[in-house]
Amino acid sequence: MSVAQPPFHRVAVIGLGLIGGSLASAIRKQGLAEVVVGFDARRDELSLGVELGVIDLAADSVEGAVAGCDLVVLAVPVRATRQVLSDIKPVLEEGVILSDVGSTKSSFVADVEAVFGELPSWVIPGHPIAGSEKSGIRAAQAELFANHKVILTPADNANQAGVARLKRLWEGTGATVLTMSAAYHDEVLAATSHLPHLIAFSLVDTLAGEDENMDIFRYAAGGFRDFTRIAASDPVMWHDIFLSNREAVLRGIDHFTEDLGRLRCAIANGDGAELLRVFSRAKAARDHFSKMLSGQAYVTTNIDNQVTFHMQPGGAVNGDIRVPGDKSMSHRSIMLGALAEGTTEVKGFLEGEDSLATLQAFRDMGVTIEGPEEGFVRIHGVGMNGLQAPRGQLYLGNSGTAMRLFAGLLAAQKFDSELSGDASLSKRPMGRVADPLRAMGAVIETADGGRPPLKIRGGHELTGIHYEMPVASAQVKSCLLLAGLYAEGVTSVTEPAPTRDHTERMLEGFGYHVHRDGATASVTGGGKLTACSIDVPADISSAAFFLVAASIAEGSDLTLRHVGMNPTRVGVINILKQMGANIEVMNESVIGGEPVADLRVRSAALRGIEIPEEQVPLAIDEFPVLFIAAVCAEGRTVLRGAEELRVKESDRIQVMADGLANLGVETTVTSDGIIIDGGQEIGSGTVESYGDHRISMSFAVASLRATGAIRINDCANVATSFPGFVELALKTGIRINAEGND
Ligand code: S3P
């Protein structure tokens, strides 16, 4: 790539080690400046710089290097910074930008302040997170920064045009540029880079010291090599870094020493449970990190992980499949399993990002959880009062269920906690749980408008209340029942219409009695949960996409296995049947208190209906795909009483109407529903799903009846509820191609 107008004319790179040399090389190779001048106090490195083509010109002195430059980058050992700054101060040009590549930023700022008496607006500290255990100009390579991150730490007064130019320069090397404060940078780097280096140096030194002939290294295999690779890094550079980032590193060392001490104790005492807890938590974190690195986990990549579905029109849907486990039950299995006494085993657990967020949060609160592996999870319950304070915020990704149910549980703990989520979750209303919890005595702070994050203060005794829910919400009901397990007396919740009752059923499964009287469910606080086995059926909400797909696509015949048929969830089947769908319910059974069946669905001529309002809460998550069924039906479909759809992962009424409009289908949006005249042609076009998994999958289904190709943007979140959707859809005959990471 060459840059038409380079961001800088003349760049001086002071210090031609691995990083300085690689930067100079990249600037030259990518045409990011007209001239690159280099200086290094080591004369042989300097002449090598010219010889290897790393720099255009070698300067005789540091002052000579910076004269006439509009960018000066210090790539010297951190402890040499102050001297170099004093040397170049008198010769810096008007309009220059001064930056660096050092691993500690507060120390750079302190050096600048010491030399200049202030932090001038044209000083913009930087740090490329790239390197290798090799050092010196011979190891320099122009590609070193490609696909790496570069952190800039401009102060509040920084020259913004300068920041933009420097950003362009680094982006030109192939890097991604982030900005943050110098202090935060140092804290993060102390934990993620400096501490690991220290431990690697120390371990190799300890082992080498124990074995004078270093015989031991002859037997050292991959584990040793992997773990200690970084102990071959440049000792001078690292000695500088530790001395410069003293405070943050000391905090990291103390933390680590304490944790190591705890592991030592566990081994000494034969405490296998503690070892298993730490190792399984660490493994999960490491697996998650690997996913982050390969861009698979939406929770960290939802900003830049773009997945696009490209749909080809037509096709029939056939086969015999099982969709992944029920999301609602997967969340609850972890929550109740964690609070139970004994070990709970779960089969069919949904390995989607939402339920994994719940699982991770309990690990963060000290619960040992093995798996998930092929849907199997083993939870070592800690009892009602065994949760530990998490070290940081509990990040719940896209999951409204997790956040609302957690609010109930955490309001009753002894410790403080903070719940946060992604951009979509951060817009969703939490006042609906915070308000009744406050009435029980909880202390909860929300952001403006009752939105996340939720800050929950621990140590407040809760008292049971009776609550008449203004909206039919299983999440609110479940939240209050969970809080009620800890509250003094009875907590009862009355719902305006039946909502999913998995919490009530599962509590009974764990031996906790839930009194049910019509629309009211109540629990008496102070009891305990006893571990059990849970078999999570396939999620009817995921099956729904295929129920509609096989109904609308001619020549379809599909069997869906082991689908959860809880009567509070079967609205989609009731509605589709009323529209004329051909759905056969087979092999009905009850497993672990939940009805399950196989469903055979064949193509059918659908007709529009007035959707009965009492079915709305029973099909609340299935409306996006039901709208597609309505478009393919003959006659008018009218939905009312569904304003809740507007506060789901997206405003599902508006987003569906907009997407359909892009495909040439007209609808009438009302405040609490939609009117769809069936029989309209679905054309080709581009649809925005706004990161809402169910919108993405609904339009994928629509392609079966489209006349042209459909592009669906922003589909990464399909992984929240339906990992493997693309593969399964392809297998049944849906013509889908996913671009990006799925
Ligand atoms: C859920 C309840 C429903 C549903 C959500 C899962 C649950 O939300 O939309 O996907 O697991 O309790 P509301 O309680 O907000 O209706």
PDB file of N, CA, C and O in Angstrom, residues 310-316 549 552-554 628 631-632 659-660 662-665 679-687 698-712 734-735:
ATOM      1  N   HIS A 310     -24.716 -13.570   3.309  1.00  0.00           N
ATOM      2  CA  HIS A 310     -25.095 -13.394   1.901  1.00  0.00           C
ATOM      3  C   HIS A 310     -26.035 -14.540   1.548  1.00  0.00           C
ATOM      4  O   HIS A 310     -25.640 -15.704   1.610  1.00  0.00           O
ATOM      5  N   MET A 311     -27.266 -14.202   1.209  1.00  0.00           N
ATOM      6  CA  MET A 311     -28.280 -15.218   0.970  1.00  0.00           C
ATOM      7  C   MET A 311     -28.596 -15.297  -0.521  1.00  0.00           C
ATOM      8  O   MET A 311     -28.828 -14.270  -1.160  1.00  0.00           O
ATOM      9  N   GLN A 312     -28.615 -16.503  -1.026  1.00  0.00           N
ATOM     10  CA  GLN A 312     -29.103 -16.704  -2.388  1.00  0.00           C
ATOM     11  C   GLN A 312     -30.574 -17.092  -2.309  1.00  0.00           C
ATOM     12  O   GLN A 312     -30.980 -17.773  -1.367  1.00  0.00           O
ATOM     13  N   PRO A 313     -31.383 -16.662  -3.251  1.00  0.00           N
ATOM     14  CA  PRO A 313     -32.825 -16.904  -3.135  1.00  0.00           C
ATOM     15  C   PRO A 313     -33.209 -18.355  -3.405  1.00  0.00           C
ATOM     16  O   PRO A 313     -32.487 -19.080  -4.079  1.00  0.00           O
ATOM     17  N   GLY A 314     -34.357 -18.740  -2.837  1.00  0.00           N
ATOM     18  CA  GLY A 314     -34.967 -20.045  -3.126  1.00  0.00           C
ATOM     19  C   GLY A 314     -34.401 -21.171  -2.285  1.00  0.00           C
ATOM     20  O   GLY A 314     -33.633 -20.948  -1.346  1.00  0.00           O
ATOM     21  N   GLY A 315     -34.816 -22.386  -2.631  1.00  0.00           N
ATOM     22  CA  GLY A 315     -34.352 -23.568  -1.913  1.00  0.00           C
ATOM     23  C   GLY A 315     -35.484 -24.212  -1.121  1.00  0.00           C
ATOM     24  O   GLY A 315     -36.526 -23.585  -0.888  1.00  0.00           O
ATOM     25  N   ALA A 316     -35.258 -25.459  -0.750  1.00  0.00           N
ATOM     26  CA  ALA A 316     -36.208 -26.184   0.096  1.00  0.00           C
ATOM     27  C   ALA A 316     -35.465 -26.603   1.348  1.00  0.00           C
ATOM     28  O   ALA A 316     -34.236 -26.637   1.366  1.00  0.00           O
ATOM     29  N   ALA A 549     -39.111 -21.683   8.148  1.00  0.00           N
ATOM     30  CA  ALA A 549     -38.392 -21.958   6.894  1.00  0.00           C
ATOM     31  C   ALA A 549     -39.056 -23.111   6.139  1.00  0.00           C
ATOM     32  O   ALA A 549     -39.363 -22.989   4.941  1.00  0.00           O
ATOM     33  N   ILE A 552     -42.576 -22.185   4.714  1.00  0.00           N
ATOM     34  CA  ILE A 552     -42.726 -21.255   3.573  1.00  0.00           C
ATOM     35  C   ILE A 552     -42.014 -21.748   2.311  1.00  0.00           C
ATOM     36  O   ILE A 552     -42.329 -21.275   1.221  1.00  0.00           O
ATOM     37  N   ALA A 553     -41.035 -22.654   2.456  1.00  0.00           N
ATOM     38  CA  ALA A 553     -40.290 -23.086   1.267  1.00  0.00           C
ATOM     39  C   ALA A 553     -40.956 -24.326   0.680  1.00  0.00           C
ATOM     40  O   ALA A 553     -41.133 -25.329   1.375  1.00  0.00           O
ATOM     41  N   GLU A 554     -41.300 -24.232  -0.560  1.00  0.00           N
ATOM     42  CA  GLU A 554     -41.968 -25.349  -1.227  1.00  0.00           C
ATOM     43  C   GLU A 554     -41.069 -26.591  -1.229  1.00  0.00           C
ATOM     44  O   GLU A 554     -39.848 -26.474  -1.353  1.00  0.00           O
ATOM     45  N   ILE A 628     -41.948 -12.925   8.927  1.00  0.00           N
ATOM     46  CA  ILE A 628     -41.574 -13.475   7.609  1.00  0.00           C
ATOM     47  C   ILE A 628     -42.667 -14.449   7.153  1.00  0.00           C
ATOM     48  O   ILE A 628     -43.081 -14.440   5.989  1.00  0.00           O
ATOM     49  N   VAL A 631     -45.500 -12.447   5.814  1.00  0.00           N
ATOM     50  CA  VAL A 631     -45.272 -11.906   4.465  1.00  0.00           C
ATOM     51  C   VAL A 631     -45.573 -12.978   3.416  1.00  0.00           C
ATOM     52  O   VAL A 631     -46.092 -12.693   2.332  1.00  0.00           O
ATOM     53  N   CYS A 632     -45.266 -14.230   3.764  1.00  0.00           N
ATOM     54  CA  CYS A 632     -45.452 -15.323   2.805  1.00  0.00           C
ATOM     55  C   CYS A 632     -46.872 -15.900   2.841  1.00  0.00           C
ATOM     56  O   CYS A 632     -47.192 -16.814   2.088  1.00  0.00           O
ATOM     57  N   GLY A 659     -36.205  -3.506   7.511  1.00  0.00           N
ATOM     58  CA  GLY A 659     -35.548  -4.535   6.700  1.00  0.00           C
ATOM     59  C   GLY A 659     -36.473  -5.003   5.587  1.00  0.00           C
ATOM     60  O   GLY A 659     -36.063  -5.135   4.425  1.00  0.00           O
ATOM     61  N   LEU A 660     -37.741  -5.222   5.936  1.00  0.00           N
ATOM     62  CA  LEU A 660     -38.699  -5.668   4.916  1.00  0.00           C
ATOM     63  C   LEU A 660     -38.861  -4.596   3.850  1.00  0.00           C
ATOM     64  O   LEU A 660     -38.906  -4.898   2.648  1.00  0.00           O
ATOM     65  N   ASN A 662     -36.666  -2.534   2.846  1.00  0.00           N
ATOM     66  CA  ASN A 662     -35.496  -2.593   1.956  1.00  0.00           C
ATOM     67  C   ASN A 662     -35.634  -3.705   0.917  1.00  0.00           C
ATOM     68  O   ASN A 662     -34.971  -3.681  -0.114  1.00  0.00           O
ATOM     69  N   LEU A 663     -36.464  -4.697   1.221  1.00  0.00           N
ATOM     70  CA  LEU A 663     -36.660  -5.805   0.273  1.00  0.00           C
ATOM     71  C   LEU A 663     -37.954  -5.609  -0.523  1.00  0.00           C
ATOM     72  O   LEU A 663     -38.432  -6.530  -1.191  1.00  0.00           O
ATOM     73  N   GLY A 664     -38.541  -4.428  -0.397  1.00  0.00           N
ATOM     74  CA  GLY A 664     -39.730  -4.098  -1.190  1.00  0.00           C
ATOM     75  C   GLY A 664     -41.038  -4.544  -0.569  1.00  0.00           C
ATOM     76  O   GLY A 664     -42.071  -4.568  -1.239  1.00  0.00           O
ATOM     77  N   VAL A 665     -41.033  -4.901   0.713  1.00  0.00           N
ATOM     78  CA  VAL A 665     -42.266  -5.347   1.369  1.00  0.00           C
ATOM     79  C   VAL A 665     -42.786  -4.222   2.266  1.00  0.00           C
ATOM     80  O   VAL A 665     -42.079  -3.757   3.162  1.00  0.00           O
ATOM     81  N   GLY A 679     -48.413 -12.064   0.808  1.00  0.00           N
ATOM     82  CA  GLY A 679     -48.434 -12.231  -0.638  1.00  0.00           C
ATOM     83  C   GLY A 679     -47.575 -11.224  -1.381  1.00  0.00           C
ATOM     84  O   GLY A 679     -47.522 -11.242  -2.608  1.00  0.00           O
ATOM     85  N   GLN A 680     -46.882 -10.343  -0.667  1.00  0.00           N
ATOM     86  CA  GLN A 680     -46.002  -9.392  -1.360  1.00  0.00           C
ATOM     87  C   GLN A 680     -44.706 -10.108  -1.739  1.00  0.00           C
ATOM     88  O   GLN A 680     -44.248 -10.999  -1.025  1.00  0.00           O
ATOM     89  N   GLU A 681     -44.129  -9.635  -2.850  1.00  0.00           N
ATOM     90  CA  GLU A 681     -42.882 -10.260  -3.289  1.00  0.00           C
ATOM     91  C   GLU A 681     -41.717  -9.794  -2.408  1.00  0.00           C
ATOM     92  O   GLU A 681     -41.603  -8.607  -2.103  1.00  0.00           O
ATOM     93  N   ILE A 682     -40.887 -10.721  -2.011  1.00  0.00           N
ATOM     94  CA  ILE A 682     -39.663 -10.352  -1.271  1.00  0.00           C
ATOM     95  C   ILE A 682     -38.565 -10.184  -2.301  1.00  0.00           C
ATOM     96  O   ILE A 682     -38.198 -11.145  -2.980  1.00  0.00           O
ATOM     97  N   GLY A 683     -38.079  -8.964  -2.441  1.00  0.00           N
ATOM     98  CA  GLY A 683     -37.066  -8.703  -3.466  1.00  0.00           C
ATOM     99  C   GLY A 683     -35.659  -8.886  -2.932  1.00  0.00           C
ATOM    100  O   GLY A 683     -35.451  -9.451  -1.852  1.00  0.00           O
ATOM    101  N   SER A 684     -34.697  -8.410  -3.679  1.00  0.00           N
ATOM    102  CA  SER A 684     -33.323  -8.511  -3.183  1.00  0.00           C
ATOM    103  C   SER A 684     -32.961  -7.175  -2.533  1.00  0.00           C
ATOM    104  O   SER A 684     -33.655  -6.168  -2.730  1.00  0.00           O
ATOM    105  N   GLY A 685     -31.921  -7.160  -1.763  1.00  0.00           N
ATOM    106  CA  GLY A 685     -31.514  -5.910  -1.118  1.00  0.00           C
ATOM    107  C   GLY A 685     -30.637  -6.183   0.085  1.00  0.00           C
ATOM    108  O   GLY A 685     -30.269  -7.324   0.369  1.00  0.00           O
ATOM    109  N   THR A 686     -30.327  -5.096   0.785  1.00  0.00           N
ATOM    110  CA  THR A 686     -29.475  -5.186   1.973  1.00  0.00           C
ATOM    111  C   THR A 686     -30.296  -4.852   3.210  1.00  0.00           C
ATOM    112  O   THR A 686     -31.072  -3.898   3.206  1.00  0.00           O
ATOM    113  N   VAL A 687     -30.110  -5.636   4.246  1.00  0.00           N
ATOM    114  CA  VAL A 687     -30.882  -5.482   5.467  1.00  0.00           C
ATOM    115  C   VAL A 687     -29.918  -5.252   6.624  1.00  0.00           C
ATOM    116  O   VAL A 687     -28.883  -5.912   6.711  1.00  0.00           O
ATOM    117  N   SER A 698     -33.941 -14.272  10.950  1.00  0.00           N
ATOM    118  CA  SER A 698     -35.251 -14.163  10.304  1.00  0.00           C
ATOM    119  C   SER A 698     -35.100 -13.805   8.829  1.00  0.00           C
ATOM    120  O   SER A 698     -35.776 -14.373   7.965  1.00  0.00           O
ATOM    121  N   PHE A 699     -34.202 -12.868   8.535  1.00  0.00           N
ATOM    122  CA  PHE A 699     -34.031 -12.500   7.121  1.00  0.00           C
ATOM    123  C   PHE A 699     -33.325 -13.607   6.338  1.00  0.00           C
ATOM    124  O   PHE A 699     -33.519 -13.738   5.131  1.00  0.00           O
ATOM    125  N   ALA A 700     -32.514 -14.400   7.056  1.00  0.00           N
ATOM    126  CA  ALA A 700     -31.919 -15.556   6.369  1.00  0.00           C
ATOM    127  C   ALA A 700     -33.038 -16.489   5.907  1.00  0.00           C
ATOM    128  O   ALA A 700     -33.026 -17.004   4.785  1.00  0.00           O
ATOM    129  N   VAL A 701     -34.052 -16.669   6.749  1.00  0.00           N
ATOM    130  CA  VAL A 701     -35.192 -17.522   6.398  1.00  0.00           C
ATOM    131  C   VAL A 701     -35.979 -16.900   5.236  1.00  0.00           C
ATOM    132  O   VAL A 701     -36.428 -17.592   4.316  1.00  0.00           O
ATOM    133  N   ALA A 702     -36.096 -15.570   5.251  1.00  0.00           N
ATOM    134  CA  ALA A 702     -36.872 -14.884   4.206  1.00  0.00           C
ATOM    135  C   ALA A 702     -36.318 -15.172   2.813  1.00  0.00           C
ATOM    136  O   ALA A 702     -37.057 -15.195   1.826  1.00  0.00           O
ATOM    137  N   SER A 703     -35.010 -15.428   2.723  1.00  0.00           N
ATOM    138  CA  SER A 703     -34.389 -15.627   1.406  1.00  0.00           C
ATOM    139  C   SER A 703     -34.998 -16.817   0.663  1.00  0.00           C
ATOM    140  O   SER A 703     -34.951 -16.872  -0.557  1.00  0.00           O
ATOM    141  N   LEU A 704     -35.573 -17.755   1.415  1.00  0.00           N
ATOM    142  CA  LEU A 704     -36.158 -18.938   0.769  1.00  0.00           C
ATOM    143  C   LEU A 704     -37.266 -18.551  -0.198  1.00  0.00           C
ATOM    144  O   LEU A 704     -37.559 -19.272  -1.137  1.00  0.00           O
ATOM    145  N   ARG A 705     -37.903 -17.403   0.070  1.00  0.00           N
ATOM    146  CA  ARG A 705     -38.999 -16.985  -0.801  1.00  0.00           C
ATOM    147  C   ARG A 705     -38.668 -15.682  -1.541  1.00  0.00           C
ATOM    148  O   ARG A 705     -39.558 -15.042  -2.092  1.00  0.00           O
ATOM    149  N   ALA A 706     -37.389 -15.304  -1.538  1.00  0.00           N
ATOM    150  CA  ALA A 706     -37.022 -14.044  -2.183  1.00  0.00           C
ATOM    151  C   ALA A 706     -36.807 -14.254  -3.679  1.00  0.00           C
ATOM    152  O   ALA A 706     -36.608 -15.386  -4.138  1.00  0.00           O
ATOM    153  N   THR A 707     -36.848 -13.143  -4.420  1.00  0.00           N
ATOM    154  CA  THR A 707     -36.616 -13.253  -5.861  1.00  0.00           C
ATOM    155  C   THR A 707     -35.160 -12.925  -6.211  1.00  0.00           C
ATOM    156  O   THR A 707     -34.738 -13.099  -7.344  1.00  0.00           O
ATOM    157  N   GLY A 708     -34.409 -12.433  -5.241  1.00  0.00           N
ATOM    158  CA  GLY A 708     -33.011 -12.102  -5.524  1.00  0.00           C
ATOM    159  C   GLY A 708     -32.167 -12.261  -4.270  1.00  0.00           C
ATOM    160  O   GLY A 708     -32.670 -12.652  -3.209  1.00  0.00           O
ATOM    161  N   ALA A 709     -30.895 -11.937  -4.407  1.00  0.00           N
ATOM    162  CA  ALA A 709     -29.960 -12.115  -3.290  1.00  0.00           C
ATOM    163  C   ALA A 709     -30.256 -11.121  -2.172  1.00  0.00           C
ATOM    164  O   ALA A 709     -30.706  -9.998  -2.429  1.00  0.00           O
ATOM    165  N   ILE A 710     -30.005 -11.531  -0.944  1.00  0.00           N
ATOM    166  CA  ILE A 710     -30.175 -10.637   0.214  1.00  0.00           C
ATOM    167  C   ILE A 710     -28.854 -10.597   0.975  1.00  0.00           C
ATOM    168  O   ILE A 710     -28.230 -11.642   1.209  1.00  0.00           O
ATOM    169  N   ARG A 711     -28.481  -9.383   1.336  1.00  0.00           N
ATOM    170  CA  ARG A 711     -27.288  -9.226   2.176  1.00  0.00           C
ATOM    171  C   ARG A 711     -27.773  -8.793   3.555  1.00  0.00           C
ATOM    172  O   ARG A 711     -28.581  -7.865   3.677  1.00  0.00           O
ATOM    173  N   ILE A 712     -27.305  -9.456   4.598  1.00  0.00           N
ATOM    174  CA  ILE A 712     -27.730  -9.109   5.960  1.00  0.00           C
ATOM    175  C   ILE A 712     -26.493  -8.674   6.742  1.00  0.00           C
ATOM    176  O   ILE A 712     -25.562  -9.462   6.917  1.00  0.00           O
ATOM    177  N   ILE A 734     -30.787 -24.127   3.143  1.00  0.00           N
ATOM    178  CA  ILE A 734     -30.851 -22.661   3.072  1.00  0.00           C
ATOM    179  C   ILE A 734     -29.542 -22.179   2.449  1.00  0.00           C
ATOM    180  O   ILE A 734     -28.461 -22.618   2.844  1.00  0.00           O
ATOM    181  N   ARG A 735     -29.660 -21.295   1.462  1.00  0.00           N
ATOM    182  CA  ARG A 735     -28.464 -20.923   0.686  1.00  0.00           C
ATOM    183  C   ARG A 735     -27.767 -19.729   1.330  1.00  0.00           C
ATOM    184  O   ARG A 735     -27.965 -18.587   0.929  1.00  0.00           O
TER     185      ARG A 735
END
